[in-house]
Backbone as a ProteinNet text record, in pm:
[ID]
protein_1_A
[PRIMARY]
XXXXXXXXXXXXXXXXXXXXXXXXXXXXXXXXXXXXXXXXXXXXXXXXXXXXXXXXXXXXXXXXXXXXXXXXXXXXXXXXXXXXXXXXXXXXXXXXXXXXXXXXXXXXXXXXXXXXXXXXXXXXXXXXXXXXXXXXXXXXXXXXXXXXXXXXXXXXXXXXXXXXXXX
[TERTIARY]
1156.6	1148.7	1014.9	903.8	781.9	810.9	848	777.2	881.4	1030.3	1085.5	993.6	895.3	827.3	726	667.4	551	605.6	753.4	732.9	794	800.8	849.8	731.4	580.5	477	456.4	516.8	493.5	395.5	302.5	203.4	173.7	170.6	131.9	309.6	388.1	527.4	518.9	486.1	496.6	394.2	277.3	185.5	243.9	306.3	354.8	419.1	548.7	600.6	575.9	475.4	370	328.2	253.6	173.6	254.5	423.2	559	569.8	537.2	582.6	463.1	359.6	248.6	245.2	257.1	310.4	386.1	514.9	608.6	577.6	504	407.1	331.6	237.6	163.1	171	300.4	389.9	463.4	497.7	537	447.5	339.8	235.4	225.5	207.2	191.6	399	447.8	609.6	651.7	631.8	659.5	889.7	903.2	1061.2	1126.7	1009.4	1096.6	1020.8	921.1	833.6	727.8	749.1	654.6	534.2	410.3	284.8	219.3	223.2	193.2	240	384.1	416.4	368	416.1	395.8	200.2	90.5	-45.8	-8.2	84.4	50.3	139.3	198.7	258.8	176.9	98.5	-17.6	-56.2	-126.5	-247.5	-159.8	-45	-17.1	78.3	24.6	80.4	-39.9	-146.7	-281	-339.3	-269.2	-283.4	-270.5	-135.9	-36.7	-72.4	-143.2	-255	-386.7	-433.6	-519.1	-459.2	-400.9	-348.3	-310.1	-238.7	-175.9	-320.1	-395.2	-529.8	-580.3	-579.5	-659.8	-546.5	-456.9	-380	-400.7	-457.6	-482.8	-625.2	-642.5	-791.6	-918.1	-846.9	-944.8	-1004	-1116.8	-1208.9	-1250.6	-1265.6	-1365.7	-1281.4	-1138.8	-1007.2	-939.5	-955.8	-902.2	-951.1	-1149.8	-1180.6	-1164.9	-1157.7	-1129.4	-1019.7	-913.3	-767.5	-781.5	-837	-859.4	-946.1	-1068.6	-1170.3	-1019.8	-990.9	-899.7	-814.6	-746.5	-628	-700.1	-825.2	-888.4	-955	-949.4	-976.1	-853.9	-658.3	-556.6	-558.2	-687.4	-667.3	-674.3	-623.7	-711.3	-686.1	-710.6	-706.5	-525.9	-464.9	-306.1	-257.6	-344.5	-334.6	-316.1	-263.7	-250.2	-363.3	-430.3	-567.5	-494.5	-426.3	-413.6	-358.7	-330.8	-373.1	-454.8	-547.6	-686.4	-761.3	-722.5	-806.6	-752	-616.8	-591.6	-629.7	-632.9	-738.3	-857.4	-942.7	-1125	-1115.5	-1012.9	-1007	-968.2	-884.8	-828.2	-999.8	-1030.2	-1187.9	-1298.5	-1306.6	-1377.9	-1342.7	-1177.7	-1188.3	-1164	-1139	-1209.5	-1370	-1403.6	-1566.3	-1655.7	-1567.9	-1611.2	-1619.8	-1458.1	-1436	-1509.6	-1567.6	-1591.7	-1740.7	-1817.5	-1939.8	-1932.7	-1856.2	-1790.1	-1791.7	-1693.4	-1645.5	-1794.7	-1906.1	-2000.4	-2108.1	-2118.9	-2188.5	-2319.3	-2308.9	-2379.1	-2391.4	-2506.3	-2497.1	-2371.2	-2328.8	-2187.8	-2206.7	-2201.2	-2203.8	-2082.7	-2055.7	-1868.8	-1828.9	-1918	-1882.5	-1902.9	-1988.1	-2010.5	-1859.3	-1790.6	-1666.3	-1520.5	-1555.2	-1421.3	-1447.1	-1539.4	-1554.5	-1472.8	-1501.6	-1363.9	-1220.5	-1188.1	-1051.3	-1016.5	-1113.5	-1104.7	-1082.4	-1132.4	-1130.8	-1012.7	-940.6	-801	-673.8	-713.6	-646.5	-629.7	-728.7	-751.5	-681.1	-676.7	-641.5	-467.9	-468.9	-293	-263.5	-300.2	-215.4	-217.5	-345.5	-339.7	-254.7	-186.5	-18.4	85.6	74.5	179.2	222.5	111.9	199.1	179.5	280.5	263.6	219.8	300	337.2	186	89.6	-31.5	-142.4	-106.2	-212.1	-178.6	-23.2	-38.4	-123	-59.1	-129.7	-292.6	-360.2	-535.6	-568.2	-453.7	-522.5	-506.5	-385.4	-390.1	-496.5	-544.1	-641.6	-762.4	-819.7	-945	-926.3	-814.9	-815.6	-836.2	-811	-793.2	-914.5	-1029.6	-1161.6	-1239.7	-1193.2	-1307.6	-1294.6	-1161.3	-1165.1	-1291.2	-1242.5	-1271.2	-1459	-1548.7	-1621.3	-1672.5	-1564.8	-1534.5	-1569.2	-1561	-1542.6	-1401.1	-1371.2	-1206.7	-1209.2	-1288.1	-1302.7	-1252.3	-1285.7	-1273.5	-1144.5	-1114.4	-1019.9	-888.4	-894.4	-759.7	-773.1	-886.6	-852.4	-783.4	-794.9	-771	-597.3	-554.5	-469.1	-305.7	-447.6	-309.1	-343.6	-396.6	-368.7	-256.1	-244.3	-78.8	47.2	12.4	105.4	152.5	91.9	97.5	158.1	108.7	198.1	340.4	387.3	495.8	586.4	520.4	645.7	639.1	600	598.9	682.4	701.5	816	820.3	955.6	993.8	975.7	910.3	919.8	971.8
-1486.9	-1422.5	-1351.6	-1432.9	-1348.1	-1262.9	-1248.3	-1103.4	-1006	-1018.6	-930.9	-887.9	-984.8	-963	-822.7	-846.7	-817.3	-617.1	-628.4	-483.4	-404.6	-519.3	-399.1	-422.7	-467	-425.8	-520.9	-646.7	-735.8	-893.9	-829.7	-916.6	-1052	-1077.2	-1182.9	-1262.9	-1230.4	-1285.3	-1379.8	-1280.5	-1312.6	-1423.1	-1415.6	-1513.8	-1630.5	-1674.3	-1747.9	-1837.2	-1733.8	-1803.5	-1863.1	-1826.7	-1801.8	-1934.4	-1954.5	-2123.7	-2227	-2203.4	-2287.6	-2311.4	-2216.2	-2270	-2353	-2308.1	-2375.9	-2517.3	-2558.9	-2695.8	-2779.7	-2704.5	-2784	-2844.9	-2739.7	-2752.3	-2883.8	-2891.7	-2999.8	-3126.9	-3110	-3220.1	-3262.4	-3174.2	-3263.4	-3270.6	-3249.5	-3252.2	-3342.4	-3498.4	-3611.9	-3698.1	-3595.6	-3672.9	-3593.1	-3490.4	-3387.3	-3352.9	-3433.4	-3384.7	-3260.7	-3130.9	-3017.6	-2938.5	-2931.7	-2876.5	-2982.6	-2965.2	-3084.6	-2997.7	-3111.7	-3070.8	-2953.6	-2886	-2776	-2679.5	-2675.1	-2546.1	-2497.3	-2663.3	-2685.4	-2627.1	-2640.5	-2617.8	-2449.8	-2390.8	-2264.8	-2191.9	-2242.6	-2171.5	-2215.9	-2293.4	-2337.6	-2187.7	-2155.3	-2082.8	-1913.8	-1939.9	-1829.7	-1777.2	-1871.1	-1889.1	-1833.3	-1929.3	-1842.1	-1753	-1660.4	-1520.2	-1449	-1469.7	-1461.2	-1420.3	-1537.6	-1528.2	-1477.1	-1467.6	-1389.9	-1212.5	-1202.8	-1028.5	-1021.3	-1109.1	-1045.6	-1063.6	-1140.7	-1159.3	-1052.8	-964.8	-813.2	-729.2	-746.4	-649.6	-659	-774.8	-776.5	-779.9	-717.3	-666.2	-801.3	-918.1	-1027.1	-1063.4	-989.7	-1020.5	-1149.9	-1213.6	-1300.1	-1448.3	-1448.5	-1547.6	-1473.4	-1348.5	-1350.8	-1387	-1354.4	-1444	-1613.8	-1668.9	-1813.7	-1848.5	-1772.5	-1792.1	-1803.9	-1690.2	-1645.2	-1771.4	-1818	-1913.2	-2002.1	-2054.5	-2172.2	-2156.7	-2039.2	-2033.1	-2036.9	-2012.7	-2026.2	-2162.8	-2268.7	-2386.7	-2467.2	-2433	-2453.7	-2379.3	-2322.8	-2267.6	-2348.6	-2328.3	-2437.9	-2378	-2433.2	-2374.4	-2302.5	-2371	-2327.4	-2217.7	-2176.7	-2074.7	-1926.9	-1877.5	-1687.1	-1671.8	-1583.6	-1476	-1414.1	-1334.3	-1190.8	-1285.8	-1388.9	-1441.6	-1524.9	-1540.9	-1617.7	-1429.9	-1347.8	-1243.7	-1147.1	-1160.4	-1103.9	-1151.3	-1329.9	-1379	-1341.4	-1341.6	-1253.2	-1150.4	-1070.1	-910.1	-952.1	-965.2	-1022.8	-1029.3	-1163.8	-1188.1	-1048.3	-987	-895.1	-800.4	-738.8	-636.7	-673.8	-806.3	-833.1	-835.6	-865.3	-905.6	-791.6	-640.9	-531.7	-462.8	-483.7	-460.4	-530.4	-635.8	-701.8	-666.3	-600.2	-519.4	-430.9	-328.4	-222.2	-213.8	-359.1	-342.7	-371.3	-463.9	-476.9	-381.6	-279.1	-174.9	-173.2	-276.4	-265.6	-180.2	-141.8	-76.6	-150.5	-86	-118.1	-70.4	-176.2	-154.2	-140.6	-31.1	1.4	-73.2	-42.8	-54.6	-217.7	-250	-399.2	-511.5	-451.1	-532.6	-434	-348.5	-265.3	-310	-347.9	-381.1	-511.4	-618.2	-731.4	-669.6	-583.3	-517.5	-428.6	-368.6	-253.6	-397.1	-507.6	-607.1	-632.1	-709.7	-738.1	-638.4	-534.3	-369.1	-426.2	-408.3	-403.4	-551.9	-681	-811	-773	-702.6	-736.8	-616.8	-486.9	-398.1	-487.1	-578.7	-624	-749	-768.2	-868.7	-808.6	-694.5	-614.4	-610.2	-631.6	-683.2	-585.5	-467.3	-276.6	-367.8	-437.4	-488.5	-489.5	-614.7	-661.7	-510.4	-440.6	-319.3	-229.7	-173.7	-98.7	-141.1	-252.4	-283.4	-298.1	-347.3	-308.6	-166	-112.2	68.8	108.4	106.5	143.2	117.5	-67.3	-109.9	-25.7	-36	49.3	165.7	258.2	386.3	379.5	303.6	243.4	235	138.9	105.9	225	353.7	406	530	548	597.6	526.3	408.3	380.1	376.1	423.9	456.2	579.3	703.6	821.6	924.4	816.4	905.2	920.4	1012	1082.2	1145.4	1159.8	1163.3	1079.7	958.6	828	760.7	775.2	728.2	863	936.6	1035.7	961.9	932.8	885.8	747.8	639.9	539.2	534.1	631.9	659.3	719.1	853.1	873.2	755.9	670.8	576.8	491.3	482.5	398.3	504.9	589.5	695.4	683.7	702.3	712.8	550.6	411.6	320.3	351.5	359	407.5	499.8	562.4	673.8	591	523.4	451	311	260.1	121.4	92.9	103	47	-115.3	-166.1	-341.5	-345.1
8004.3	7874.9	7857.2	7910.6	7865.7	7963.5	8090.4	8191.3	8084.9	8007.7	7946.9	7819.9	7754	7691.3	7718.9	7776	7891.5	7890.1	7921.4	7972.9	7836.5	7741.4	7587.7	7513.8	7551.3	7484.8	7419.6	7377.7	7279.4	7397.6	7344.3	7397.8	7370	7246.3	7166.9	7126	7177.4	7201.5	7329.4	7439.7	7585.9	7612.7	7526.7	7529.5	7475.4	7359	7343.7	7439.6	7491	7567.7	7718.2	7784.4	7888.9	7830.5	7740.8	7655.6	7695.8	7650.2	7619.8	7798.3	7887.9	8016.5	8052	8012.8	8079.6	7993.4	7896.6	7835.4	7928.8	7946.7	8023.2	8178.2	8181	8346.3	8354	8260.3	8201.8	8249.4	8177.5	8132.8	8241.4	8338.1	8460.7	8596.3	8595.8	8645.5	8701.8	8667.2	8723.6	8776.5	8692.3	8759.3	8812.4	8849.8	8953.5	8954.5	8907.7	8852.4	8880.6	8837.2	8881.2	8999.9	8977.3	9128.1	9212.8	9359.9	9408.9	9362	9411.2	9380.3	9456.2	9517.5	9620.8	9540.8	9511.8	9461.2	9296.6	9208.5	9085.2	9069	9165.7	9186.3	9169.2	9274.7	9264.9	9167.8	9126.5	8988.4	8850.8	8888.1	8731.3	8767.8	8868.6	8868.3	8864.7	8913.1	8855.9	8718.1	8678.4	8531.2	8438.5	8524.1	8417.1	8455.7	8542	8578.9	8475.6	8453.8	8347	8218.3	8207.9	8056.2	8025.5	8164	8183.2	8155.3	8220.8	8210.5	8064.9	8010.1	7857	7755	7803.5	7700.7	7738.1	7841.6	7907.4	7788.3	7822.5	7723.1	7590.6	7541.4	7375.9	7354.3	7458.7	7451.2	7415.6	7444.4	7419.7	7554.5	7618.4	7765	7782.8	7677.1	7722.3	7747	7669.7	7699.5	7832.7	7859.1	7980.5	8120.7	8055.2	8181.3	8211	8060.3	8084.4	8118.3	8108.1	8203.2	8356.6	8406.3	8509.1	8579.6	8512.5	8577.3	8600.4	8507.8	8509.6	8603.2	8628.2	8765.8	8890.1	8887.8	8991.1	9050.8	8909.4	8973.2	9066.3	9027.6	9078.3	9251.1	9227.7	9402.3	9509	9639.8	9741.6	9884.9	9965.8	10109.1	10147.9	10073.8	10106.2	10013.8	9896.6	9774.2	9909.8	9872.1	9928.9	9904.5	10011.3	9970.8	9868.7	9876	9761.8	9637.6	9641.6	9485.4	9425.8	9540.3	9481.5	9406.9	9521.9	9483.8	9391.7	9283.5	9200.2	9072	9076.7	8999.3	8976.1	9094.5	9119.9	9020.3	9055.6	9027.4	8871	8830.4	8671.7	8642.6	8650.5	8584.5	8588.1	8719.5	8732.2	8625.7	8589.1	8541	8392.6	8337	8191.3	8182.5	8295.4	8251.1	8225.6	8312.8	8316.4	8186	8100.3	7992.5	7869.6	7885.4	7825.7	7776.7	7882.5	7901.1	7830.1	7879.2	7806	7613.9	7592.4	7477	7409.2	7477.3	7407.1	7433	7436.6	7452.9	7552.8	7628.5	7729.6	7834	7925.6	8055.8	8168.8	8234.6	8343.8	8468.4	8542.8	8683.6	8730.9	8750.3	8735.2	8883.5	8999.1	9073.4	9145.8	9078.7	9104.9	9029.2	8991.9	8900.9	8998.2	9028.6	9095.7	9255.1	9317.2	9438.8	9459.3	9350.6	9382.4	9365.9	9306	9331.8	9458.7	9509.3	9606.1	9719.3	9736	9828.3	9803.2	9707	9701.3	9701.9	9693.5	9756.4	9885.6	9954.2	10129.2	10137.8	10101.4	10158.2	10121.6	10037.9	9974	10103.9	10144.3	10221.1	10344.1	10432.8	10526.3	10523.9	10455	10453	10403.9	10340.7	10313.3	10183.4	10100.5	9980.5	9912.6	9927.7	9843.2	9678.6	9630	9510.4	9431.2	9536.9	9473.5	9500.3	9594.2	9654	9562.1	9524	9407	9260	9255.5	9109.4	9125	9266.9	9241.8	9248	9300.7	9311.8	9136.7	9110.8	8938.5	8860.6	8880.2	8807.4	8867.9	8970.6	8999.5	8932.4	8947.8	8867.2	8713.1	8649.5	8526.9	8481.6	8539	8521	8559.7	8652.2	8699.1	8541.7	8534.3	8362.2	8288.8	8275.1	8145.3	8174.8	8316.7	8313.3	8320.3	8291.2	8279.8	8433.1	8582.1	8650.3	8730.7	8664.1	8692.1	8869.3	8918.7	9053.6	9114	9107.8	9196.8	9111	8997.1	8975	8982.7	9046.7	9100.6	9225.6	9315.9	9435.3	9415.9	9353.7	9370	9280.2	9198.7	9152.2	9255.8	9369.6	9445.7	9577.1	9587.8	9661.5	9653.2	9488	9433.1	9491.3	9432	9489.7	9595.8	9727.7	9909.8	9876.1	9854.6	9827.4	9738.9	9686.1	9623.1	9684.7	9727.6	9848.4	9926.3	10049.1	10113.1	10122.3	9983.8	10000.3	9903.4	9812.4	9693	9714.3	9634.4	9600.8	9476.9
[MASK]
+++++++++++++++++++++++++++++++++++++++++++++++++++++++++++++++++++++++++++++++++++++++++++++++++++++++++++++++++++++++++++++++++++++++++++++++++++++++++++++++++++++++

């Protein structure tokens, strides 16, 4: 229900229900009933991906980096690189925004370099899915530091992914 949430814009719906799974998660945590512990570990953390991204969408940075820290403590040696490092990138590109929103100086490139890394880790396993979505986001951030140069490059990088293999 929330990812249906998620793509008709209602943010603070999807969050809800995103909360309601992560409750239930909780809750079977120690009785393991519906997921063993390995998997039930990596669906916490990507649950508070989850909440991390829709708190980026409601423009609240500083709950999206505490999502993000938090999915990152559910990590461990058996976690995927490209989703320890979409977490990184999540935190990086609230923390960037978060700069941003507070009118501080921005090191654009010191917060887009953990994404440009999880670009490169997601194409070197193949995952168009996670490599499109860090190329968008880099393009996204290099806007919102108004150089439109680097974000057309990192934009038709999604592109060349996208012709390349529907996921």
């Amino acid at each position: 229900m929330a990812i249906c949430l998620l793509e008709r814009k209602d943010y603070k719906e999807a969050k809800r229900y995103i909360l309601e799974a992560l409750d239930l998660m909780q809750k079977d945590f120690k009785q393991n009933k519906v997921l063993d512990k390995p998997r039930l570990i990596l669906a916490l953390s990507m649950l508070y991906l989850n909440l991390s991204e829709v708190s980026y969408l409601l423009n609240n940075y500083k709950e999206a980096i505490d999502y993000a820290d938090v999915g990152l403590t559910y990590t461990n040696s058996d976690t995927p690189e490209v989703m320890v490092g979409v977490l990184k990138s999540d935190r990086a590109m609230a923390e960037m925004c978060l700069v941003i929103q507070n009118h501080q100086e921005v090191d654009g490139e010191k917060y887009i370099k953990e994404i440009s890394n999880t670009y490169e880790e997601a194409k070197k396993v193949n995952n168009l899915y996670f490599a499109n979505v860090m190329a968008m986001t880099a393009a996204e951030l290099y806007l919102k530091i108004n150089d439109s140069i680097k974000a057309f490059e990192w934009a038709e990088k999604s592109f060349i992914i996208s012709k390349r293999k529907r996921y």
